[in-house]
PDB file of C-alpha atoms in Angstrom:
ATOM      1  CA  UNK P   1     180.613  84.838  90.413  1.00  0.00           C
ATOM      2  CA  UNK P   2     183.980  86.501  90.875  1.00  0.00           C
ATOM      3  CA  UNK P   3     185.306  87.037  94.379  1.00  0.00           C
ATOM      4  CA  UNK P   4     186.215  90.530  95.605  1.00  0.00           C
ATOM      5  CA  UNK P   5     189.862  89.551  95.395  1.00  0.00           C
ATOM      6  CA  UNK P   6     189.569  88.612  91.723  1.00  0.00           C
ATOM      7  CA  UNK P   7     187.603  91.792  91.024  1.00  0.00           C
ATOM      8  CA  UNK P   8     190.408  93.798  92.635  1.00  0.00           C
ATOM      9  CA  UNK P   9     192.869  92.318  90.215  1.00  0.00           C
ATOM     10  CA  UNK P  10     190.660  93.094  87.203  1.00  0.00           C
ATOM     11  CA  UNK P  11     190.131  96.689  88.373  1.00  0.00           C
ATOM     12  CA  UNK P  12     193.864  97.183  88.188  1.00  0.00           C
ATOM     13  CA  UNK P  13     194.436  95.154  85.025  1.00  0.00           C
ATOM     14  CA  UNK P  14     191.778  97.009  83.059  1.00  0.00           C
ATOM     15  CA  UNK P  15     194.169  99.963  83.206  1.00  0.00           C
ATOM     16  CA  UNK P  16     196.885  97.926  81.529  1.00  0.00           C
ATOM     17  CA  UNK P  17     195.086  95.679  79.062  1.00  0.00           C
ATOM     18  CA  UNK P  18     191.717  95.247  77.393  1.00  0.00           C
ATOM     19  CA  UNK P  19     189.613  92.849  79.441  1.00  0.00           C
ATOM     20  CA  UNK P  20     187.895  89.968  77.650  1.00  0.00           C
ATOM     21  CA  UNK P  21     184.145  90.095  77.125  1.00  0.00           C
ATOM     22  CA  UNK P  22     183.500  87.538  79.848  1.00  0.00           C
ATOM     23  CA  UNK P  23     185.770  89.390  82.262  1.00  0.00           C
ATOM     24  CA  UNK P  24     183.862  92.596  81.589  1.00  0.00           C
ATOM     25  CA  UNK P  25     180.491  90.912  82.097  1.00  0.00           C
ATOM     26  CA  UNK P  26     181.588  89.225  85.313  1.00  0.00           C
ATOM     27  CA  UNK P  27     183.096  92.449  86.575  1.00  0.00           C
ATOM     28  CA  UNK P  28     179.923  94.373  85.874  1.00  0.00           C
ATOM     29  CA  UNK P  29     177.782  91.768  87.620  1.00  0.00           C
ATOM     30  CA  UNK P  30     179.932  91.880  90.696  1.00  0.00           C
ATOM     31  CA  UNK P  31     180.117  95.669  90.856  1.00  0.00           C
ATOM     32  CA  UNK P  32     176.334  95.906  90.616  1.00  0.00           C
ATOM     33  CA  UNK P  33     176.019  94.328  94.030  1.00  0.00           C
ATOM     34  CA  UNK P  34     179.268  95.231  95.792  1.00  0.00           C
ATOM     35  CA  UNK P  35     179.792  98.756  97.062  1.00  0.00           C
ATOM     36  CA  UNK P  36     183.275  98.047  98.451  1.00  0.00           C
ATOM     37  CA  UNK P  37     184.585  96.869  95.060  1.00  0.00           C
ATOM     38  CA  UNK P  38     182.809  99.759  93.313  1.00  0.00           C
ATOM     39  CA  UNK P  39     184.679 102.115  95.639  1.00  0.00           C
ATOM     40  CA  UNK P  40     187.904 100.261  94.928  1.00  0.00           C
ATOM     41  CA  UNK P  41     187.400 100.662  91.194  1.00  0.00           C
ATOM     42  CA  UNK P  42     186.523 104.359  91.486  1.00  0.00           C
ATOM     43  CA  UNK P  43     189.673 104.804  93.529  1.00  0.00           C
ATOM     44  CA  UNK P  44     191.820 103.018  90.940  1.00  0.00           C
ATOM     45  CA  UNK P  45     190.471 105.456  88.358  1.00  0.00           C
ATOM     46  CA  UNK P  46     191.068 108.384  90.664  1.00  0.00           C
ATOM     47  CA  UNK P  47     194.695 107.276  91.078  1.00  0.00           C
ATOM     48  CA  UNK P  48     195.085 107.272  87.322  1.00  0.00           C
ATOM     49  CA  UNK P  49     193.792 110.824  87.033  1.00  0.00           C
ATOM     50  CA  UNK P  50     195.930 111.980  89.966  1.00  0.00           C
ATOM     51  CA  UNK P  51     199.099 110.502  88.452  1.00  0.00           C
ATOM     52  CA  UNK P  52     198.260 112.111  85.091  1.00  0.00           C
ATOM     53  CA  UNK P  53     197.933 115.449  86.799  1.00  0.00           C
ATOM     54  CA  UNK P  54     201.098 114.936  88.800  1.00  0.00           C
ATOM     55  CA  UNK P  55     203.268 114.009  85.856  1.00  0.00           C
ATOM     56  CA  UNK P  56     202.313 117.230  84.061  1.00  0.00           C
ATOM     57  CA  UNK P  57     203.762 119.065  87.028  1.00  0.00           C
ATOM     58  CA  UNK P  58     200.267 120.233  88.007  1.00  0.00           C
ATOM     59  CA  UNK P  59     200.764 119.573  91.643  1.00  0.00           C
ATOM     60  CA  UNK P  60     198.555 121.544  93.978  1.00  0.00           C
ATOM     61  CA  UNK P  61     196.652 124.699  93.147  1.00  0.00           C
ATOM     62  CA  UNK P  62     197.146 126.198  89.686  1.00  0.00           C
ATOM     63  CA  UNK P  63     200.344 128.149  90.130  1.00  0.00           C
ATOM     64  CA  UNK P  64     201.134 129.337  86.658  1.00  0.00           C
TER      65      UNK P  64
ATOM     66  CA  UNK J   1     204.413 133.319  83.930  1.00  0.00           C
ATOM     67  CA  UNK J   2     205.953 134.722  80.777  1.00  0.00           C
ATOM     68  CA  UNK J   3     204.854 131.982  78.478  1.00  0.00           C
ATOM     69  CA  UNK J   4     202.662 133.852  76.078  1.00  0.00           C
ATOM     70  CA  UNK J   5     205.131 134.899  73.405  1.00  0.00           C
ATOM     71  CA  UNK J   6     206.122 131.925  71.258  1.00  0.00           C
ATOM     72  CA  UNK J   7     209.754 130.966  71.668  1.00  0.00           C
ATOM     73  CA  UNK J   8     210.437 133.658  74.249  1.00  0.00           C
ATOM     74  CA  UNK J   9     211.129 132.462  77.724  1.00  0.00           C
ATOM     75  CA  UNK J  10     212.476 134.743  80.397  1.00  0.00           C
ATOM     76  CA  UNK J  11     215.064 132.481  81.992  1.00  0.00           C
ATOM     77  CA  UNK J  12     215.473 134.896  84.879  1.00  0.00           C
ATOM     78  CA  UNK J  13     211.832 134.685  85.852  1.00  0.00           C
ATOM     79  CA  UNK J  14     211.761 133.726  89.559  1.00  0.00           C
ATOM     80  CA  UNK J  15     208.935 131.245  88.909  1.00  0.00           C
ATOM     81  CA  UNK J  16     211.486 129.094  87.076  1.00  0.00           C
ATOM     82  CA  UNK J  17     213.228 128.369  90.357  1.00  0.00           C
ATOM     83  CA  UNK J  18     210.015 126.868  91.680  1.00  0.00           C
ATOM     84  CA  UNK J  19     209.495 124.815  88.511  1.00  0.00           C
ATOM     85  CA  UNK J  20     213.044 123.555  88.851  1.00  0.00           C
ATOM     86  CA  UNK J  21     212.409 122.496  92.450  1.00  0.00           C
ATOM     87  CA  UNK J  22     209.252 120.654  91.400  1.00  0.00           C
ATOM     88  CA  UNK J  23     211.137 118.962  88.564  1.00  0.00           C
ATOM     89  CA  UNK J  24     213.830 117.850  90.971  1.00  0.00           C
ATOM     90  CA  UNK J  25     211.315 116.377  93.387  1.00  0.00           C
ATOM     91  CA  UNK J  26     209.590 114.559  90.519  1.00  0.00           C
ATOM     92  CA  UNK J  27     212.875 113.160  89.213  1.00  0.00           C
ATOM     93  CA  UNK J  28     213.935 112.039  92.686  1.00  0.00           C
ATOM     94  CA  UNK J  29     210.700 110.160  93.205  1.00  0.00           C
ATOM     95  CA  UNK J  30     211.143 108.455  89.853  1.00  0.00           C
ATOM     96  CA  UNK J  31     214.773 107.558  90.202  1.00  0.00           C
ATOM     97  CA  UNK J  32     215.376 107.444  93.957  1.00  0.00           C
ATOM     98  CA  UNK J  33     218.850 108.654  93.258  1.00  0.00           C
ATOM     99  CA  UNK J  34     219.585 112.274  94.099  1.00  0.00           C
ATOM    100  CA  UNK J  35     222.603 112.515  91.815  1.00  0.00           C
ATOM    101  CA  UNK J  36     220.856 111.034  88.794  1.00  0.00           C
ATOM    102  CA  UNK J  37     217.796 113.215  89.465  1.00  0.00           C
ATOM    103  CA  UNK J  38     219.960 116.335  89.508  1.00  0.00           C
ATOM    104  CA  UNK J  39     221.548 115.268  86.214  1.00  0.00           C
ATOM    105  CA  UNK J  40     218.187 114.662  84.548  1.00  0.00           C
ATOM    106  CA  UNK J  41     216.848 118.054  85.601  1.00  0.00           C
ATOM    107  CA  UNK J  42     220.024 119.744  84.404  1.00  0.00           C
ATOM    108  CA  UNK J  43     219.802 117.998  81.047  1.00  0.00           C
ATOM    109  CA  UNK J  44     216.131 118.891  80.746  1.00  0.00           C
ATOM    110  CA  UNK J  45     216.898 122.548  81.434  1.00  0.00           C
ATOM    111  CA  UNK J  46     219.667 122.564  78.824  1.00  0.00           C
ATOM    112  CA  UNK J  47     217.313 121.027  76.289  1.00  0.00           C
ATOM    113  CA  UNK J  48     214.614 123.530  77.130  1.00  0.00           C
ATOM    114  CA  UNK J  49     217.046 126.394  76.565  1.00  0.00           C
ATOM    115  CA  UNK J  50     218.357 124.868  73.386  1.00  0.00           C
ATOM    116  CA  UNK J  51     214.923 124.217  71.926  1.00  0.00           C
ATOM    117  CA  UNK J  52     213.277 127.298  73.326  1.00  0.00           C
ATOM    118  CA  UNK J  53     212.068 128.207  69.851  1.00  0.00           C
ATOM    119  CA  UNK J  54     209.942 125.048  69.728  1.00  0.00           C
ATOM    120  CA  UNK J  55     208.029 126.132  72.814  1.00  0.00           C
ATOM    121  CA  UNK J  56     204.893 127.432  71.192  1.00  0.00           C
ATOM    122  CA  UNK J  57     203.358 128.925  74.280  1.00  0.00           C
ATOM    123  CA  UNK J  58     200.273 126.785  73.697  1.00  0.00           C
ATOM    124  CA  UNK J  59     200.820 124.823  76.879  1.00  0.00           C
ATOM    125  CA  UNK J  60     201.985 126.168  80.202  1.00  0.00           C
ATOM    126  CA  UNK J  61     205.738 126.485  80.458  1.00  0.00           C
ATOM    127  CA  UNK J  62     205.769 124.058  83.355  1.00  0.00           C
ATOM    128  CA  UNK J  63     203.898 121.392  81.386  1.00  0.00           C
ATOM    129  CA  UNK J  64     206.356 121.761  78.534  1.00  0.00           C
ATOM    130  CA  UNK J  65     209.384 121.513  80.831  1.00  0.00           C
ATOM    131  CA  UNK J  66     207.934 118.438  82.533  1.00  0.00           C
ATOM    132  CA  UNK J  67     207.414 116.710  79.209  1.00  0.00           C
ATOM    133  CA  UNK J  68     211.097 117.275  78.397  1.00  0.00           C
ATOM    134  CA  UNK J  69     212.073 115.977  81.815  1.00  0.00           C
ATOM    135  CA  UNK J  70     209.918 112.868  81.372  1.00  0.00           C
ATOM    136  CA  UNK J  71     211.648 112.085  78.083  1.00  0.00           C
ATOM    137  CA  UNK J  72     215.039 112.423  79.750  1.00  0.00           C
ATOM    138  CA  UNK J  73     213.993 110.085  82.549  1.00  0.00           C
ATOM    139  CA  UNK J  74     212.591 107.535  80.081  1.00  0.00           C
ATOM    140  CA  UNK J  75     215.913 107.524  78.213  1.00  0.00           C
ATOM    141  CA  UNK J  76     217.793 107.100  81.462  1.00  0.00           C
ATOM    142  CA  UNK J  77     215.573 104.249  82.610  1.00  0.00           C
ATOM    143  CA  UNK J  78     215.877 102.498  79.261  1.00  0.00           C
ATOM    144  CA  UNK J  79     219.631 102.695  79.573  1.00  0.00           C
ATOM    145  CA  UNK J  80     219.795 101.604  83.197  1.00  0.00           C
ATOM    146  CA  UNK J  81     216.861  99.251  83.725  1.00  0.00           C
ATOM    147  CA  UNK J  82     218.741  96.187  82.592  1.00  0.00           C
ATOM    148  CA  UNK J  83     220.813  96.579  85.698  1.00  0.00           C
ATOM    149  CA  UNK J  84     217.786  95.624  87.770  1.00  0.00           C
ATOM    150  CA  UNK J  85     217.583  91.862  87.750  1.00  0.00           C
ATOM    151  CA  UNK J  86     214.146  90.542  86.902  1.00  0.00           C
ATOM    152  CA  UNK J  87     214.482  87.868  89.560  1.00  0.00           C
ATOM    153  CA  UNK J  88     214.919  90.595  92.138  1.00  0.00           C
ATOM    154  CA  UNK J  89     211.688  92.205  91.093  1.00  0.00           C
ATOM    155  CA  UNK J  90     209.777  88.979  91.395  1.00  0.00           C
ATOM    156  CA  UNK J  91     211.156  88.304  94.846  1.00  0.00           C
ATOM    157  CA  UNK J  92     210.400  91.857  95.939  1.00  0.00           C
ATOM    158  CA  UNK J  93     206.780  91.648  94.851  1.00  0.00           C
ATOM    159  CA  UNK J  94     206.220  88.304  96.553  1.00  0.00           C
ATOM    160  CA  UNK J  95     207.432  89.743  99.829  1.00  0.00           C
ATOM    161  CA  UNK J  96     204.855  92.464 100.131  1.00  0.00           C
ATOM    162  CA  UNK J  97     202.126  90.389  98.494  1.00  0.00           C
ATOM    163  CA  UNK J  98     201.007  88.862 101.757  1.00  0.00           C
ATOM    164  CA  UNK J  99     199.734  92.207 103.047  1.00  0.00           C
ATOM    165  CA  UNK J 100     197.133  92.358 100.330  1.00  0.00           C
ATOM    166  CA  UNK J 101     196.029  88.767 100.603  1.00  0.00           C
ATOM    167  CA  UNK J 102     195.338  89.491 104.249  1.00  0.00           C
ATOM    168  CA  UNK J 103     192.610  91.960 103.272  1.00  0.00           C
ATOM    169  CA  UNK J 104     190.384  89.088 102.141  1.00  0.00           C
ATOM    170  CA  UNK J 105     188.883  86.060 103.825  1.00  0.00           C
ATOM    171  CA  UNK J 106     189.437  82.524 102.562  1.00  0.00           C
ATOM    172  CA  UNK J 107     186.623  82.878 100.016  1.00  0.00           C
ATOM    173  CA  UNK J 108     188.157  86.051  98.607  1.00  0.00           C
ATOM    174  CA  UNK J 109     185.682  88.486 100.170  1.00  0.00           C
ATOM    175  CA  UNK J 110     186.826  91.687 101.866  1.00  0.00           C
ATOM    176  CA  UNK J 111     187.317  91.498 105.600  1.00  0.00           C
ATOM    177  CA  UNK J 112     184.709  93.876 107.019  1.00  0.00           C
ATOM    178  CA  UNK J 113     187.311  96.272 108.391  1.00  0.00           C
ATOM    179  CA  UNK J 114     189.242  96.352 105.112  1.00  0.00           C
ATOM    180  CA  UNK J 115     186.404  97.255 102.742  1.00  0.00           C
ATOM    181  CA  UNK J 116     187.278 100.372 100.778  1.00  0.00           C
ATOM    182  CA  UNK J 117     185.127 103.229 102.060  1.00  0.00           C
ATOM    183  CA  UNK J 118     183.661 105.918  99.832  1.00  0.00           C
ATOM    184  CA  UNK J 119     186.041 108.844  99.377  1.00  0.00           C
ATOM    185  CA  UNK J 120     184.313 112.170  99.766  1.00  0.00           C
ATOM    186  CA  UNK J 121     184.859 114.388  96.718  1.00  0.00           C
ATOM    187  CA  UNK J 122     188.336 113.130  95.737  1.00  0.00           C
ATOM    188  CA  UNK J 123     188.520 115.513  92.767  1.00  0.00           C
ATOM    189  CA  UNK J 124     188.662 118.501  95.092  1.00  0.00           C
ATOM    190  CA  UNK J 125     191.760 117.007  96.757  1.00  0.00           C
ATOM    191  CA  UNK J 126     193.664 117.515  93.532  1.00  0.00           C
ATOM    192  CA  UNK J 127     193.741 121.256  94.058  1.00  0.00           C
ATOM    193  CA  UNK J 128     195.066 121.002  97.610  1.00  0.00           C
ATOM    194  CA  UNK J 129     198.764 121.260  98.261  1.00  0.00           C
ATOM    195  CA  UNK J 130     198.559 119.024 101.342  1.00  0.00           C
ATOM    196  CA  UNK J 131     197.026 116.241  99.283  1.00  0.00           C
ATOM    197  CA  UNK J 132     200.067 116.165  97.020  1.00  0.00           C
ATOM    198  CA  UNK J 133     202.400 116.050 100.017  1.00  0.00           C
ATOM    199  CA  UNK J 134     200.573 112.928 101.216  1.00  0.00           C
ATOM    200  CA  UNK J 135     200.518 111.535  97.669  1.00  0.00           C
ATOM    201  CA  UNK J 136     204.298 111.896  97.382  1.00  0.00           C
ATOM    202  CA  UNK J 137     204.867 110.404 100.816  1.00  0.00           C
ATOM    203  CA  UNK J 138     202.708 107.416  99.818  1.00  0.00           C
ATOM    204  CA  UNK J 139     204.604 106.950  96.548  1.00  0.00           C
ATOM    205  CA  UNK J 140     207.822 107.074  98.469  1.00  0.00           C
ATOM    206  CA  UNK J 141     206.598 104.347 100.791  1.00  0.00           C
ATOM    207  CA  UNK J 142     206.093 101.783  98.006  1.00  0.00           C
ATOM    208  CA  UNK J 143     208.820  99.131  97.932  1.00  0.00           C
ATOM    209  CA  UNK J 144     211.512 100.451  95.536  1.00  0.00           C
ATOM    210  CA  UNK J 145     211.103  97.848  92.829  1.00  0.00           C
ATOM    211  CA  UNK J 146     207.321  97.987  92.900  1.00  0.00           C
ATOM    212  CA  UNK J 147     207.604 101.736  92.700  1.00  0.00           C
ATOM    213  CA  UNK J 148     209.915 101.509  89.713  1.00  0.00           C
ATOM    214  CA  UNK J 149     207.404  99.502  87.680  1.00  0.00           C
ATOM    215  CA  UNK J 150     204.556 101.801  88.731  1.00  0.00           C
ATOM    216  CA  UNK J 151     206.495 104.914  87.758  1.00  0.00           C
ATOM    217  CA  UNK J 152     207.412 103.456  84.380  1.00  0.00           C
ATOM    218  CA  UNK J 153     203.776 102.653  83.723  1.00  0.00           C
ATOM    219  CA  UNK J 154     202.011 105.702  85.130  1.00  0.00           C
ATOM    220  CA  UNK J 155     204.435 108.572  85.006  1.00  0.00           C
ATOM    221  CA  UNK J 156     206.484 107.649  81.989  1.00  0.00           C
ATOM    222  CA  UNK J 157     203.504 106.111  80.195  1.00  0.00           C
ATOM    223  CA  UNK J 158     205.316 102.995  78.966  1.00  0.00           C
ATOM    224  CA  UNK J 159     203.039 100.078  78.167  1.00  0.00           C
ATOM    225  CA  UNK J 160     203.364  96.835  80.085  1.00  0.00           C
ATOM    226  CA  UNK J 161     204.981  95.007  77.152  1.00  0.00           C
ATOM    227  CA  UNK J 162     207.806  97.496  77.071  1.00  0.00           C
ATOM    228  CA  UNK J 163     208.237  97.473  80.858  1.00  0.00           C
ATOM    229  CA  UNK J 164     208.439  93.667  80.843  1.00  0.00           C
ATOM    230  CA  UNK J 165     210.954  93.689  78.058  1.00  0.00           C
ATOM    231  CA  UNK J 166     213.078  96.334  79.798  1.00  0.00           C
ATOM    232  CA  UNK J 167     213.061  94.546  83.128  1.00  0.00           C
ATOM    233  CA  UNK J 168     213.052  90.976  81.846  1.00  0.00           C
ATOM    234  CA  UNK J 169     209.869  89.930  83.655  1.00  0.00           C
ATOM    235  CA  UNK J 170     206.705  88.301  82.335  1.00  0.00           C
ATOM    236  CA  UNK J 171     203.652  90.345  81.418  1.00  0.00           C
ATOM    237  CA  UNK J 172     201.526  88.719  84.077  1.00  0.00           C
ATOM    238  CA  UNK J 173     204.195  89.488  86.646  1.00  0.00           C
ATOM    239  CA  UNK J 174     204.115  93.079  85.549  1.00  0.00           C
ATOM    240  CA  UNK J 175     200.336  93.210  86.076  1.00  0.00           C
ATOM    241  CA  UNK J 176     200.708  91.713  89.534  1.00  0.00           C
ATOM    242  CA  UNK J 177     203.339  94.282  90.502  1.00  0.00           C
ATOM    243  CA  UNK J 178     201.190  97.148  89.175  1.00  0.00           C
ATOM    244  CA  UNK J 179     198.215  95.837  91.099  1.00  0.00           C
ATOM    245  CA  UNK J 180     200.283  95.751  94.306  1.00  0.00           C
ATOM    246  CA  UNK J 181     201.497  99.275  93.671  1.00  0.00           C
ATOM    247  CA  UNK J 182     198.019 100.692  93.081  1.00  0.00           C
ATOM    248  CA  UNK J 183     196.496  98.813  95.997  1.00  0.00           C
ATOM    249  CA  UNK J 184     199.325 100.009  98.249  1.00  0.00           C
ATOM    250  CA  UNK J 185     198.914 103.592  97.143  1.00  0.00           C
ATOM    251  CA  UNK J 186     195.165 103.371  97.602  1.00  0.00           C
ATOM    252  CA  UNK J 187     195.533 102.054 101.147  1.00  0.00           C
ATOM    253  CA  UNK J 188     198.058 104.708 102.048  1.00  0.00           C
ATOM    254  CA  UNK J 189     195.878 107.565 100.740  1.00  0.00           C
ATOM    255  CA  UNK J 190     192.884 106.042 102.454  1.00  0.00           C
ATOM    256  CA  UNK J 191     194.686 105.941 105.764  1.00  0.00           C
ATOM    257  CA  UNK J 192     196.578 109.223 105.572  1.00  0.00           C
ATOM    258  CA  UNK J 193     194.237 111.461 103.612  1.00  0.00           C
ATOM    259  CA  UNK J 194     190.680 110.308 103.086  1.00  0.00           C
ATOM    260  CA  UNK J 195     190.024 108.775 106.484  1.00  0.00           C
ATOM    261  CA  UNK J 196     187.888 105.816 107.396  1.00  0.00           C
ATOM    262  CA  UNK J 197     184.271 104.989 106.744  1.00  0.00           C
ATOM    263  CA  UNK J 198     183.374 101.408 105.859  1.00  0.00           C
ATOM    264  CA  UNK J 199     181.183 100.420 102.931  1.00  0.00           C
ATOM    265  CA  UNK J 200     178.810  97.455 103.045  1.00  0.00           C
ATOM    266  CA  UNK J 201     179.409  94.607 100.588  1.00  0.00           C
TER     267      UNK J 201
END
């Protein structure tokens, strides 16, 4: 079983590389029982969508 | 915004002044160098004027201008990144690494008070001006070298292999730095925007 700390690392790295099959399985097993890490992962994904929005200049309410 | 007619941009439109200000703020966050940021925005505006005909009006004018600006910044970073010593980056990331290790106990589980809480409706934050002010302040608070790697990855959309090659660091080091950056940004937004509410683990 992966620790929360290791899961944290994978939740970031999955945005930069394809995780191996065993990493994906272990990640899924951990997330199934850990709300804190599930939140962490959701928040990593939210950051990605926020940065995408920001880099298009779409900061704040639609202004054009 | 007068961006409907293909290839016709009204360069006197007052909304352009606001776009320019936003571009400048974006460039400053990326480069942390007011002079270089000013230069990049100026170059981007020249390019936009020069290639006005290629603006098809399919995307918003602002989106188009930002994509030009991003390309300018990427070129600048490619030219200048070798000046940042890789060893410096490694040292910088080790320094602020301890903060994150402190979130976990010796078995690698979250400390109860550090468990990420659920964020209420984060998507709706994206349409709030105040959220972006906090977001920028949090980006600005990342250690400069960590921020540099994060910007290259997320805002300039370079892949980690290219970032490593540019900065002369290993791929795994790059992943570690990106992890620190994201975790730091997450903590900052959690503290300054989303507020506290612990989740069970």
